[in-house]
Amino acid sequence: MTNDDGIASVGLTVLAEAALEAGHEVVVAAPHRQYSGASAALTAQERDGQLVLVDERPPGLPDGVTAFGVKAAPALITFVAAFGAFGPKPDVVMSGINLGANTGRATLHSGTVGAALSASSHGIRAMAVSIASAKPQHWDTAQQVSARGLHWLVEQPWHDRVLNINVPDVAPDRLRGLRAASLASFGAVQARVKEKGSGYVQLTYSGAEAEEEPGTDHYLLARGWATVSMVRAPVDDETGIVLPTFDGAVADEHAERIHVSTGTVMSTGDDAVAGEIAQDDGESA
């Protein structure tokens, strides 16, 4: 279990209870603070090159469930979980339950969805769950839908896709059901440049006006349905587009190999680079 709302979120406990009732062993590893909008960022607060853990638990988490507060973005948490940071590599990652919907193309920016996508890129079944309220009143509805999604997910043979589930904040007897949905063409929040000055840009944020797009996640969610959409981590686009190419001066396929840097991981503590992503025995560090 992870999320982008932080280790103190009740949503983690709700997901954990759904998984426990299904007979799964549960480990919680979530950011020590809010990381909304982090997408799949690999940022962390490190100390002497070590990922920092804090002794915190989600409220009401059942006794016996191991929990870690981690000073890192949710996608980095699932990244390191894939390499055994919090015990054996997980079979399933459940991310959420996010406070507020993650619908439409704006899911690109979601730390909740980003954590699940990071897990799927390492061969782990994953799902992201959001409830369409900043102050939910009906966690039992979200738990019911999450349990359905988890039951379906563990039966699937593939590991490279993510279930993105959104649940309206209504009582279980008012939920119209669960429906497959496409992504809406807009996000829930719209940003505009309010002012530009010397050395700064000021933005304003407002709720986006929904378009009438029947069959999309936002459309169905607003009408009392829980929605489920399938999203994927980056893959090659196979739409048949002919891309530009050219041959350089060196045509020898056996030419000397060139070192390719794989980038850096950033520390948010003092905005310092925590270190270049190294190669160790052929595997990413």
mmCIF file of C-alpha atoms in Angstrom:
data_model
loop_
_atom_site.group_PDB
_atom_site.id
_atom_site.type_symbol
_atom_site.label_atom_id
_atom_site.label_comp_id
_atom_site.label_asym_id
_atom_site.label_seq_id
_atom_site.Cartn_x
_atom_site.Cartn_y
_atom_site.Cartn_z
ATOM 1 C CA MET A 1 0.000 0.000 0.000
ATOM 2 C CA THR A 2 1.180 3.484 -0.819
ATOM 3 C CA ASN A 3 -0.347 6.861 -1.671
ATOM 4 C CA ASP A 4 0.477 10.503 -2.368
ATOM 5 C CA ASP A 5 -1.531 12.003 0.524
ATOM 6 C CA GLY A 6 0.957 10.794 3.109
ATOM 7 C CA ILE A 7 1.273 8.115 5.775
ATOM 8 C CA ALA A 8 -1.358 9.797 7.978
ATOM 9 C CA SER A 9 -4.181 9.274 5.459
ATOM 10 C CA VAL A 10 -7.138 7.076 6.392
ATOM 11 C CA GLY A 11 -7.291 5.950 2.761
ATOM 12 C CA LEU A 12 -4.311 3.673 3.349
ATOM 13 C CA THR A 13 -6.143 1.895 6.149
ATOM 14 C CA VAL A 14 -9.232 1.419 3.991
ATOM 15 C CA LEU A 15 -7.154 -0.188 1.228
ATOM 16 C CA ALA A 16 -5.279 -2.324 3.743
ATOM 17 C CA GLU A 17 -8.530 -3.639 5.208
ATOM 18 C CA ALA A 18 -9.802 -4.551 1.738
ATOM 19 C CA ALA A 19 -6.628 -6.526 1.054
ATOM 20 C CA LEU A 20 -6.590 -8.179 4.479
ATOM 21 C CA GLU A 21 -10.186 -9.348 4.069
ATOM 22 C CA ALA A 22 -9.148 -10.927 0.766
ATOM 23 C CA GLY A 23 -6.428 -12.892 2.566
ATOM 24 C CA HIS A 24 -3.379 -10.919 1.493
ATOM 25 C CA GLU A 25 -0.346 -10.054 3.591
ATOM 26 C CA VAL A 26 -0.087 -6.262 3.720
ATOM 27 C CA VAL A 27 2.840 -3.868 4.026
ATOM 28 C CA VAL A 28 2.307 -0.107 3.988
ATOM 29 C CA ALA A 29 5.034 2.222 2.725
ATOM 30 C CA ALA A 30 3.881 5.776 2.069
ATOM 31 C CA PRO A 31 5.353 9.285 1.955
ATOM 32 C CA HIS A 32 5.848 11.056 5.269
ATOM 33 C CA ARG A 33 3.987 14.089 3.882
ATOM 34 C CA GLN A 34 1.745 15.224 1.043
ATOM 35 C CA TYR A 35 3.121 14.430 -2.435
ATOM 36 C CA SER A 36 0.079 15.218 -4.588
ATOM 37 C CA GLY A 37 0.927 16.041 -8.181
ATOM 38 C CA ALA A 38 4.256 14.215 -7.977
ATOM 39 C CA SER A 39 3.395 11.964 -10.933
ATOM 40 C CA ALA A 40 6.160 9.322 -11.227
ATOM 41 C CA ALA A 41 8.917 11.511 -9.780
ATOM 42 C CA LEU A 42 11.911 9.745 -8.211
ATOM 43 C CA THR A 43 12.596 12.367 -5.548
ATOM 44 C CA ALA A 44 13.592 11.746 -1.956
ATOM 45 C CA GLN A 45 15.032 13.317 1.160
ATOM 46 C CA GLU A 46 18.252 11.436 1.770
ATOM 47 C CA ARG A 47 20.675 11.566 4.676
ATOM 48 C CA ASP A 48 24.254 10.467 4.013
ATOM 49 C CA GLY A 49 23.075 8.670 0.893
ATOM 50 C CA GLN A 50 20.364 6.754 2.767
ATOM 51 C CA LEU A 51 16.618 6.895 2.210
ATOM 52 C CA VAL A 52 15.090 8.254 5.414
ATOM 53 C CA LEU A 53 12.278 6.355 7.172
ATOM 54 C CA VAL A 54 10.000 7.727 9.892
ATOM 55 C CA ASP A 55 8.085 5.840 12.579
ATOM 56 C CA GLU A 56 4.486 6.634 11.616
ATOM 57 C CA ARG A 57 1.361 4.613 10.838
ATOM 58 C CA PRO A 58 -1.957 5.347 9.151
ATOM 59 C CA PRO A 59 -4.752 5.974 11.684
ATOM 60 C CA GLY A 60 -6.608 2.804 12.613
ATOM 61 C CA LEU A 61 -4.274 0.467 10.724
ATOM 62 C CA PRO A 62 -4.782 -3.032 12.137
ATOM 63 C CA ASP A 63 -2.132 -4.291 14.537
ATOM 64 C CA GLY A 64 0.372 -6.607 12.919
ATOM 65 C CA VAL A 65 0.481 -4.700 9.630
ATOM 66 C CA THR A 66 3.976 -3.374 8.997
ATOM 67 C CA ALA A 67 4.085 0.309 8.073
ATOM 68 C CA PHE A 68 6.858 2.651 6.940
ATOM 69 C CA GLY A 69 6.768 6.402 6.559
ATOM 70 C CA VAL A 70 9.249 7.272 3.831
ATOM 71 C CA LYS A 71 10.743 10.648 2.974
ATOM 72 C CA ALA A 72 10.266 10.075 -0.733
ATOM 73 C CA ALA A 73 7.817 10.474 -3.589
ATOM 74 C CA PRO A 74 5.343 7.596 -3.980
ATOM 75 C CA ALA A 75 6.787 6.417 -7.305
ATOM 76 C CA LEU A 76 10.229 6.111 -5.741
ATOM 77 C CA ILE A 77 8.699 4.127 -2.888
ATOM 78 C CA THR A 78 7.241 1.550 -5.284
ATOM 79 C CA PHE A 79 10.475 1.644 -7.288
ATOM 80 C CA VAL A 80 12.575 0.595 -4.280
ATOM 81 C CA ALA A 81 9.871 -1.808 -3.084
ATOM 82 C CA ALA A 82 10.397 -3.704 -6.341
ATOM 83 C CA PHE A 83 13.991 -4.328 -5.191
ATOM 84 C CA GLY A 84 13.071 -5.520 -1.699
ATOM 85 C CA ALA A 85 13.323 -2.314 0.358
ATOM 86 C CA PHE A 86 10.321 -3.195 2.555
ATOM 87 C CA GLY A 87 10.382 -6.971 2.380
ATOM 88 C CA PRO A 88 9.937 -9.343 -0.566
ATOM 89 C CA LYS A 89 8.994 -7.823 -3.904
ATOM 90 C CA PRO A 90 5.229 -7.244 -3.705
ATOM 91 C CA ASP A 91 2.817 -9.209 -5.861
ATOM 92 C CA VAL A 92 0.398 -6.267 -5.967
ATOM 93 C CA VAL A 93 0.674 -2.535 -5.305
ATOM 94 C CA MET A 94 -2.470 -0.672 -4.256
ATOM 95 C CA SER A 95 -2.093 3.110 -4.330
ATOM 96 C CA GLY A 96 -4.559 5.426 -2.579
ATOM 97 C CA ILE A 97 -7.213 5.958 -1.582
ATOM 98 C CA ASN A 98 -6.585 9.429 -2.970
ATOM 99 C CA LEU A 99 -8.559 12.392 -1.629
ATOM 100 C CA GLY A 100 -10.178 13.723 -4.784
ATOM 101 C CA ALA A 101 -10.792 12.172 -8.175
ATOM 102 C CA ASN A 102 -8.033 11.287 -10.630
ATOM 103 C CA THR A 103 -9.860 11.420 -13.934
ATOM 104 C CA GLY A 104 -9.105 12.303 -17.528
ATOM 105 C CA ARG A 105 -5.740 13.115 -18.971
ATOM 106 C CA ALA A 106 -4.762 14.844 -15.730
ATOM 107 C CA THR A 107 -3.972 11.375 -14.345
ATOM 108 C CA LEU A 108 -0.570 12.038 -15.928
ATOM 109 C CA HIS A 109 0.227 14.318 -12.981
ATOM 110 C CA SER A 110 -1.185 12.165 -10.188
ATOM 111 C CA GLY A 111 1.244 10.856 -7.592
ATOM 112 C CA THR A 112 -1.302 8.136 -6.774
ATOM 113 C CA VAL A 113 -1.365 6.897 -10.355
ATOM 114 C CA GLY A 114 2.373 7.529 -10.776
ATOM 115 C CA ALA A 115 3.156 5.122 -7.940
ATOM 116 C CA ALA A 116 1.075 2.408 -9.590
ATOM 117 C CA LEU A 117 2.670 3.017 -12.983
ATOM 118 C CA SER A 118 6.130 2.800 -11.409
ATOM 119 C CA ALA A 119 5.201 -0.564 -9.902
ATOM 120 C CA SER A 120 3.824 -1.890 -13.197
ATOM 121 C CA SER A 121 7.036 -0.952 -14.991
ATOM 122 C CA HIS A 122 8.778 -3.434 -12.660
ATOM 123 C CA GLY A 123 6.381 -6.285 -13.373
ATOM 124 C CA ILE A 124 4.064 -5.740 -10.407
ATOM 125 C CA ARG A 125 0.283 -5.794 -10.713
ATOM 126 C CA ALA A 126 -0.960 -2.385 -9.629
ATOM 127 C CA MET A 127 -4.074 -0.317 -9.097
ATOM 128 C CA ALA A 128 -4.773 3.282 -8.107
ATOM 129 C CA VAL A 129 -7.926 4.229 -6.217
ATOM 130 C CA SER A 130 -9.405 7.707 -5.672
ATOM 131 C CA ILE A 131 -12.557 8.967 -3.977
ATOM 132 C CA ALA A 132 -14.189 12.077 -5.391
ATOM 133 C CA SER A 133 -14.092 14.176 -2.233
ATOM 134 C CA ALA A 134 -11.531 16.143 -0.253
ATOM 135 C CA LYS A 135 -13.312 15.089 2.957
ATOM 136 C CA PRO A 136 -14.855 11.676 2.296
ATOM 137 C CA GLN A 137 -17.873 10.521 4.272
ATOM 138 C CA HIS A 138 -18.319 7.073 2.734
ATOM 139 C CA TRP A 139 -15.064 5.135 2.959
ATOM 140 C CA ASP A 140 -17.089 1.910 3.044
ATOM 141 C CA THR A 141 -18.148 2.492 -0.563
ATOM 142 C CA ALA A 142 -14.541 3.007 -1.641
ATOM 143 C CA GLN A 143 -13.483 -0.145 0.211
ATOM 144 C CA GLN A 144 -16.203 -2.184 -1.500
ATOM 145 C CA VAL A 145 -15.161 -1.028 -4.967
ATOM 146 C CA SER A 146 -11.448 -1.456 -4.174
ATOM 147 C CA ALA A 147 -12.080 -5.046 -3.097
ATOM 148 C CA ARG A 148 -13.805 -5.773 -6.410
ATOM 149 C CA GLY A 149 -10.901 -4.268 -8.324
ATOM 150 C CA LEU A 150 -8.324 -6.224 -6.331
ATOM 151 C CA HIS A 151 -10.176 -9.520 -6.832
ATOM 152 C CA TRP A 152 -10.205 -8.945 -10.594
ATOM 153 C CA LEU A 153 -6.599 -7.739 -10.743
ATOM 154 C CA VAL A 154 -4.976 -10.744 -9.083
ATOM 155 C CA GLU A 155 -6.639 -13.061 -11.590
ATOM 156 C CA GLN A 156 -5.062 -11.334 -14.600
ATOM 157 C CA PRO A 157 -1.962 -12.710 -16.357
ATOM 158 C CA TRP A 158 -0.394 -9.360 -17.237
ATOM 159 C CA HIS A 159 1.675 -6.944 -15.141
ATOM 160 C CA ASP A 160 2.211 -3.959 -17.438
ATOM 161 C CA ARG A 161 -1.119 -2.172 -17.000
ATOM 162 C CA VAL A 162 -2.701 -0.264 -14.133
ATOM 163 C CA LEU A 163 -6.316 -0.134 -12.993
ATOM 164 C CA ASN A 164 -7.334 3.456 -12.275
ATOM 165 C CA ILE A 165 -10.458 3.431 -10.115
ATOM 166 C CA ASN A 166 -12.554 6.435 -9.123
ATOM 167 C CA VAL A 167 -15.381 6.202 -6.598
ATOM 168 C CA PRO A 168 -18.102 8.784 -5.874
ATOM 169 C CA ASP A 169 -18.473 9.763 -2.222
ATOM 170 C CA VAL A 170 -21.925 8.265 -1.783
ATOM 171 C CA ALA A 171 -23.368 5.640 0.544
ATOM 172 C CA PRO A 172 -23.162 2.051 -0.743
ATOM 173 C CA ASP A 173 -26.923 1.937 -1.357
ATOM 174 C CA ARG A 174 -26.650 5.025 -3.592
ATOM 175 C CA LEU A 175 -23.776 3.723 -5.710
ATOM 176 C CA ARG A 176 -25.050 2.943 -9.189
ATOM 177 C CA GLY A 177 -22.316 0.358 -9.764
ATOM 178 C CA LEU A 178 -18.925 0.065 -11.417
ATOM 179 C CA ARG A 179 -18.366 0.802 -15.097
ATOM 180 C CA ALA A 180 -15.402 0.672 -17.480
ATOM 181 C CA ALA A 181 -14.633 4.191 -18.698
ATOM 182 C CA SER A 182 -12.360 6.004 -21.096
ATOM 183 C CA LEU A 183 -10.329 8.994 -19.907
ATOM 184 C CA ALA A 184 -12.010 12.379 -20.185
ATOM 185 C CA SER A 185 -10.253 14.871 -22.433
ATOM 186 C CA PHE A 186 -9.785 17.359 -19.611
ATOM 187 C CA GLY A 187 -8.487 17.361 -16.049
ATOM 188 C CA ALA A 188 -10.282 18.250 -12.846
ATOM 189 C CA VAL A 189 -8.141 21.351 -12.279
ATOM 190 C CA GLN A 190 -7.138 24.042 -14.730
ATOM 191 C CA ALA A 191 -4.138 26.340 -14.258
ATOM 192 C CA ARG A 192 -3.745 29.838 -15.698
ATOM 193 C CA VAL A 193 -0.971 32.401 -15.572
ATOM 194 C CA LYS A 194 -2.251 35.279 -13.437
ATOM 195 C CA GLU A 195 0.826 37.440 -13.382
ATOM 196 C CA LYS A 196 4.389 37.442 -14.672
ATOM 197 C CA GLY A 197 7.035 39.552 -12.970
ATOM 198 C CA SER A 198 10.737 39.847 -12.457
ATOM 199 C CA GLY A 199 11.893 36.392 -11.395
ATOM 200 C CA TYR A 200 8.451 34.883 -10.814
ATOM 201 C CA VAL A 201 5.284 33.588 -12.416
ATOM 202 C CA GLN A 202 2.013 33.536 -10.442
ATOM 203 C CA LEU A 203 -0.590 30.898 -11.289
ATOM 204 C CA THR A 204 -4.243 30.520 -10.401
ATOM 205 C CA TYR A 205 -6.117 27.234 -10.232
ATOM 206 C CA SER A 206 -9.789 26.553 -10.787
ATOM 207 C CA GLY A 207 -12.065 23.614 -11.357
ATOM 208 C CA ALA A 208 -12.403 22.726 -15.018
ATOM 209 C CA GLU A 209 -15.826 22.964 -16.620
ATOM 210 C CA ALA A 210 -16.837 19.445 -17.540
ATOM 211 C CA GLU A 211 -17.652 18.667 -21.125
ATOM 212 C CA GLU A 212 -20.424 16.262 -21.996
ATOM 213 C CA GLU A 213 -18.400 13.176 -22.924
ATOM 214 C CA PRO A 214 -20.588 10.108 -22.375
ATOM 215 C CA GLY A 215 -18.620 7.008 -21.441
ATOM 216 C CA THR A 216 -15.707 8.887 -19.883
ATOM 217 C CA ASP A 217 -14.605 8.577 -16.263
ATOM 218 C CA HIS A 218 -15.617 12.114 -15.276
ATOM 219 C CA TYR A 219 -19.019 11.833 -16.955
ATOM 220 C CA LEU A 220 -19.910 8.556 -15.238
ATOM 221 C CA LEU A 221 -18.451 9.540 -11.868
ATOM 222 C CA ALA A 222 -20.573 12.692 -11.777
ATOM 223 C CA ARG A 223 -23.643 10.519 -12.332
ATOM 224 C CA GLY A 224 -23.042 8.200 -9.397
ATOM 225 C CA TRP A 225 -21.014 5.422 -10.997
ATOM 226 C CA ALA A 226 -17.648 4.191 -9.809
ATOM 227 C CA THR A 227 -15.332 3.963 -12.811
ATOM 228 C CA VAL A 228 -12.404 1.819 -13.818
ATOM 229 C CA SER A 229 -9.962 2.669 -16.597
ATOM 230 C CA MET A 230 -6.863 0.926 -17.876
ATOM 231 C CA VAL A 231 -3.680 2.976 -18.155
ATOM 232 C CA ARG A 232 -0.136 1.982 -19.064
ATOM 233 C CA ALA A 233 3.371 3.059 -18.313
ATOM 234 C CA PRO A 234 5.251 4.524 -21.311
ATOM 235 C CA VAL A 235 5.518 2.105 -24.229
ATOM 236 C CA ASP A 236 6.600 2.401 -27.839
ATOM 237 C CA ASP A 237 3.893 3.963 -29.982
ATOM 238 C CA GLU A 238 2.973 1.445 -32.677
ATOM 239 C CA THR A 239 0.501 3.547 -34.656
ATOM 240 C CA GLY A 240 2.522 3.275 -37.881
ATOM 241 C CA ILE A 241 3.831 6.847 -37.939
ATOM 242 C CA VAL A 242 6.951 7.164 -40.131
ATOM 243 C CA LEU A 243 9.582 8.906 -38.029
ATOM 244 C CA PRO A 244 12.492 10.989 -39.408
ATOM 245 C CA THR A 245 15.842 9.175 -39.811
ATOM 246 C CA PHE A 246 19.209 9.753 -41.466
ATOM 247 C CA ASP A 247 22.617 8.046 -41.737
ATOM 248 C CA GLY A 248 25.660 9.706 -40.224
ATOM 249 C CA ALA A 249 29.279 9.579 -41.315
ATOM 250 C CA VAL A 250 30.032 6.462 -39.237
ATOM 251 C CA ALA A 251 28.196 3.505 -40.706
ATOM 252 C CA ASP A 252 30.136 0.695 -39.006
ATOM 253 C CA GLU A 253 27.751 -1.279 -36.808
ATOM 254 C CA HIS A 254 30.757 -2.586 -34.859
ATOM 255 C CA ALA A 255 32.019 0.867 -33.876
ATOM 256 C CA GLU A 256 33.155 1.451 -30.302
ATOM 257 C CA ARG A 257 30.270 1.624 -27.857
ATOM 258 C CA ILE A 258 29.585 4.998 -26.271
ATOM 259 C CA HIS A 259 28.778 5.467 -22.580
ATOM 260 C CA VAL A 260 25.169 6.494 -22.013
ATOM 261 C CA SER A 261 24.375 8.321 -18.770
ATOM 262 C CA THR A 262 21.054 7.316 -17.227
ATOM 263 C CA GLY A 263 20.420 10.529 -15.297
ATOM 264 C CA THR A 264 20.189 11.493 -11.653
ATOM 265 C CA VAL A 265 17.877 11.086 -8.686
ATOM 266 C CA MET A 266 17.082 14.347 -6.923
ATOM 267 C CA SER A 267 16.933 14.996 -3.192
ATOM 268 C CA THR A 268 14.204 17.410 -2.133
ATOM 269 C CA GLY A 269 15.912 18.175 1.159
ATOM 270 C CA ASP A 270 18.226 20.859 -0.184
ATOM 271 C CA ASP A 271 17.550 20.406 -3.916
ATOM 272 C CA ALA A 272 20.895 18.662 -4.249
ATOM 273 C CA VAL A 273 21.524 15.800 -6.599
ATOM 274 C CA ALA A 274 21.455 12.635 -4.535
ATOM 275 C CA GLY A 275 23.488 10.731 -7.092
ATOM 276 C CA GLU A 276 23.664 9.485 -10.640
ATOM 277 C CA ILE A 277 21.643 6.372 -11.343
ATOM 278 C CA ALA A 278 24.403 3.761 -11.403
ATOM 279 C CA GLN A 279 24.706 0.393 -13.076
ATOM 280 C CA ASP A 280 25.472 -2.619 -10.918
ATOM 281 C CA ASP A 281 26.007 -6.012 -12.546
ATOM 282 C CA GLY A 282 23.732 -5.027 -15.404
ATOM 283 C CA GLU A 283 20.821 -3.907 -13.247
ATOM 284 C CA SER A 284 19.650 -0.428 -12.326
ATOM 285 C CA ALA A 285 20.480 0.705 -8.819
#
